[in-house]
Short mmCIF file of C-alpha atoms in Angstrom, two decimals:
data_model
loop_
_atom_site.label_atom_id
_atom_site.label_comp_id
_atom_site.label_asym_id
_atom_site.label_seq_id
_atom_site.Cartn_x
_atom_site.Cartn_y
_atom_site.Cartn_z
CA MET A 1 -0.01 -0.03 0.10
CA GLY A 2 1.50 3.21 -1.05
CA VAL A 3 4.65 1.58 -2.53
CA GLY A 4 4.07 3.34 -5.72
CA LYS A 5 2.95 0.39 -7.88
CA SER A 6 0.71 2.30 -9.90
CA THR A 7 3.17 5.10 -10.64
CA VAL A 8 6.04 2.93 -11.33
CA GLY A 9 3.84 0.24 -13.30
CA ARG A 10 2.85 3.11 -15.72
CA LEU A 11 6.45 4.56 -16.04
CA LEU A 12 7.86 0.84 -16.60
CA ALA A 13 5.20 0.22 -19.21
CA GLU A 14 5.96 3.51 -21.23
CA HIS A 15 9.52 2.46 -21.09
CA LEU A 16 9.08 -0.85 -22.38
CA GLY A 17 6.40 0.29 -24.76
CA VAL A 18 3.66 -1.88 -23.56
CA GLY A 19 0.31 -1.64 -21.93
CA TYR A 20 -0.23 -0.90 -18.38
CA ARG A 21 -3.38 -2.67 -16.24
CA ASP A 22 -4.18 -2.50 -12.38
CA THR A 23 -6.41 -5.06 -11.11
CA ASP A 24 -7.67 -3.00 -8.63
CA GLU A 25 -8.77 -0.55 -11.06
CA ASP A 26 -10.41 -3.27 -13.36
CA ILE A 27 -12.35 -4.19 -9.96
CA VAL A 28 -13.65 -0.51 -9.43
CA ALA A 29 -14.76 -0.56 -12.91
CA GLU A 30 -16.28 -3.91 -13.04
CA GLN A 31 -18.33 -3.19 -9.74
CA GLY A 32 -19.05 0.27 -9.98
CA ARG A 33 -17.71 1.29 -6.50
CA SER A 34 -14.45 1.74 -4.47
CA ILE A 35 -12.43 -1.17 -2.84
CA ALA A 36 -13.33 0.38 0.49
CA ASP A 37 -16.90 0.25 -0.17
CA ILE A 38 -16.71 -3.54 -1.32
CA PHE A 39 -15.11 -4.19 2.02
CA VAL A 40 -17.73 -2.43 4.03
CA ASP A 41 -20.83 -3.86 2.14
CA GLU A 42 -19.53 -7.47 1.65
CA GLY A 43 -16.72 -8.06 3.66
CA GLU A 44 -12.99 -9.07 3.02
CA PRO A 45 -13.82 -12.92 1.82
CA ALA A 46 -16.18 -11.40 -0.91
CA PHE A 47 -13.52 -8.65 -2.03
CA ARG A 48 -10.83 -11.48 -2.22
CA ALA A 49 -13.08 -13.56 -4.42
CA ILE A 50 -13.70 -10.35 -6.78
CA GLU A 51 -9.86 -10.13 -6.81
CA LYS A 52 -9.28 -13.59 -7.58
CA ARG A 53 -11.19 -13.41 -10.76
CA ALA A 54 -9.90 -10.06 -11.69
CA VAL A 55 -6.33 -11.40 -11.55
CA ARG A 56 -6.87 -14.47 -13.37
CA ARG A 57 -8.84 -12.42 -16.17
CA ALA A 58 -6.02 -9.78 -16.32
CA ILE A 59 -3.25 -12.59 -16.50
CA ALA A 60 -5.08 -14.35 -19.24
CA GLU A 61 -5.80 -10.87 -21.38
CA HIS A 62 -2.79 -8.72 -20.60
CA ASP A 63 0.65 -9.19 -21.69
CA GLY A 64 2.30 -5.55 -20.43
CA VAL A 65 2.70 -4.48 -17.27
CA LEU A 66 0.17 -5.65 -14.52
CA ALA A 67 -0.22 -4.17 -11.16
CA LEU A 68 -1.99 -6.23 -8.37
CA GLY A 69 -3.43 -5.39 -5.36
CA GLY A 70 -1.17 -5.74 -2.15
CA GLY A 71 -3.72 -8.70 -1.07
CA ALA A 72 -3.81 -10.65 -4.37
CA ILE A 73 -0.92 -12.85 -3.43
CA LEU A 74 -2.81 -13.98 -0.21
CA ASP A 75 -4.66 -16.52 -2.79
CA GLU A 76 -2.78 -19.81 -3.38
CA ASP A 77 -4.14 -20.17 -6.81
CA THR A 78 -2.89 -16.67 -7.79
CA ARG A 79 0.44 -17.42 -6.55
CA ALA A 80 0.58 -20.50 -8.77
CA LEU A 81 -0.65 -18.24 -11.78
CA LEU A 82 2.32 -15.90 -10.97
CA ALA A 83 4.77 -18.97 -11.04
CA GLY A 84 7.07 -18.44 -14.15
CA GLN A 85 5.83 -14.81 -14.76
CA ARG A 86 8.34 -11.67 -14.23
CA VAL A 87 6.85 -10.58 -10.59
CA VAL A 88 8.64 -7.62 -9.10
CA TYR A 89 7.87 -6.99 -5.26
CA LEU A 90 8.07 -3.20 -4.36
CA SER A 91 9.38 -3.21 -1.02
CA MET A 92 9.26 -0.33 1.61
CA ASP A 93 9.33 0.02 5.59
CA VAL A 94 6.73 1.41 7.55
CA GLU A 95 8.37 4.72 7.94
CA GLU A 96 8.13 5.19 4.33
CA ALA A 97 4.68 4.28 4.38
CA VAL A 98 3.65 6.88 6.65
CA LYS A 99 5.49 9.49 4.57
CA ARG A 100 4.39 8.66 1.44
CA THR A 101 0.46 8.20 2.48
CA GLY A 102 0.37 9.31 5.96
CA LEU A 103 -1.51 6.16 6.63
CA ASN A 104 -4.63 8.08 6.57
CA VAL A 105 -6.21 7.29 3.28
CA ALA A 106 -9.15 5.17 2.65
CA ARG A 107 -7.23 1.90 3.32
CA PRO A 108 -9.80 -0.69 4.73
CA LEU A 109 -7.27 -2.98 6.16
CA LEU A 110 -5.60 -0.19 8.22
CA ALA A 111 -8.89 1.71 9.54
CA VAL A 112 -7.70 1.19 13.38
CA ASN A 113 -4.08 1.91 14.55
CA PRO A 114 -2.65 1.98 10.90
CA ARG A 115 1.09 1.75 11.72
CA ARG A 116 0.40 -1.47 13.82
CA GLN A 117 -1.80 -2.94 11.24
CA TRP A 118 0.39 -2.11 8.53
CA ARG A 119 3.30 -3.75 10.36
CA GLU A 120 1.25 -6.93 10.91
CA LEU A 121 -0.06 -7.08 7.18
CA MET A 122 3.65 -6.95 6.14
CA GLU A 123 4.68 -9.75 8.56
CA ALA A 124 1.86 -11.87 7.11
CA ARG A 125 2.38 -10.96 3.61
CA ARG A 126 6.16 -10.24 3.06
CA HIS A 127 7.23 -14.18 2.78
CA LEU A 128 4.39 -14.55 0.21
CA TYR A 129 5.56 -11.25 -1.85
CA GLU A 130 8.72 -12.87 -1.80
CA GLU A 131 7.76 -16.41 -2.68
CA VAL A 132 6.37 -15.14 -5.93
CA ALA A 133 8.85 -12.43 -6.87
CA THR A 134 11.44 -12.79 -9.54
CA ALA A 135 13.15 -9.61 -7.89
CA VAL A 136 12.67 -7.53 -4.90
CA VAL A 137 13.16 -3.72 -5.33
CA PRO A 138 13.17 -1.36 -2.59
CA THR A 139 11.58 1.77 -2.76
CA ASP A 140 12.47 3.64 0.33
CA ALA A 141 13.68 7.29 -0.11
CA ARG A 142 13.52 6.58 -3.94
CA GLY A 143 11.59 8.40 -6.69
CA PRO A 144 9.39 6.83 -9.24
CA GLU A 145 11.97 7.28 -11.99
CA GLU A 146 14.78 5.61 -9.84
CA VAL A 147 12.57 2.80 -8.55
CA THR A 148 11.43 2.29 -12.31
CA GLN A 149 15.15 1.95 -13.41
CA ALA A 150 15.73 -0.50 -10.35
CA VAL A 151 13.06 -2.57 -11.73
CA LEU A 152 14.42 -2.83 -15.26
CA ASP A 153 17.86 -3.56 -13.72
CA ALA A 154 16.46 -6.10 -11.61
CA VAL A 155 14.15 -8.15 -14.37
CA GLU A 156 16.81 -7.76 -17.18
CA LEU A 157 19.29 -9.56 -14.86
CA LYS A 158 16.83 -12.44 -13.88
CA GLU A 159 14.95 -14.38 -16.45
CA ALA A 160 11.22 -15.36 -15.68
#
């Protein structure tokens, strides 16, 4: 959350001359409401089912840069779909997250005590991000262009 996946994803797609797609944007367009509203109205399990379908569809249809929501990797089937793909995990620490987002934006999983919840989410997810990642690119104290170049360097050195 707040790591810059959308900004870096768009820059990366532009640099590579390919399309960009974000599954969170797909979900909002398909559902006609925000992700926060889906969480509130239907709960996390319902959202994760919608997200799983959106990711599956995007992987099948899109051959450019694809940005996934932070919880997409929680699903075992999604992780299996990502196997063999070039996957970049953009990492950052909580202090950087606070700087970038203030942890006060509409993040349904961070509604109460955002710093603690962010840390707990990362502790629960980090190993899954690393499991599917072809490369890990730290984003702390880096601008979008610098992160984009680091992603390009990382994926050129490591084949999928």
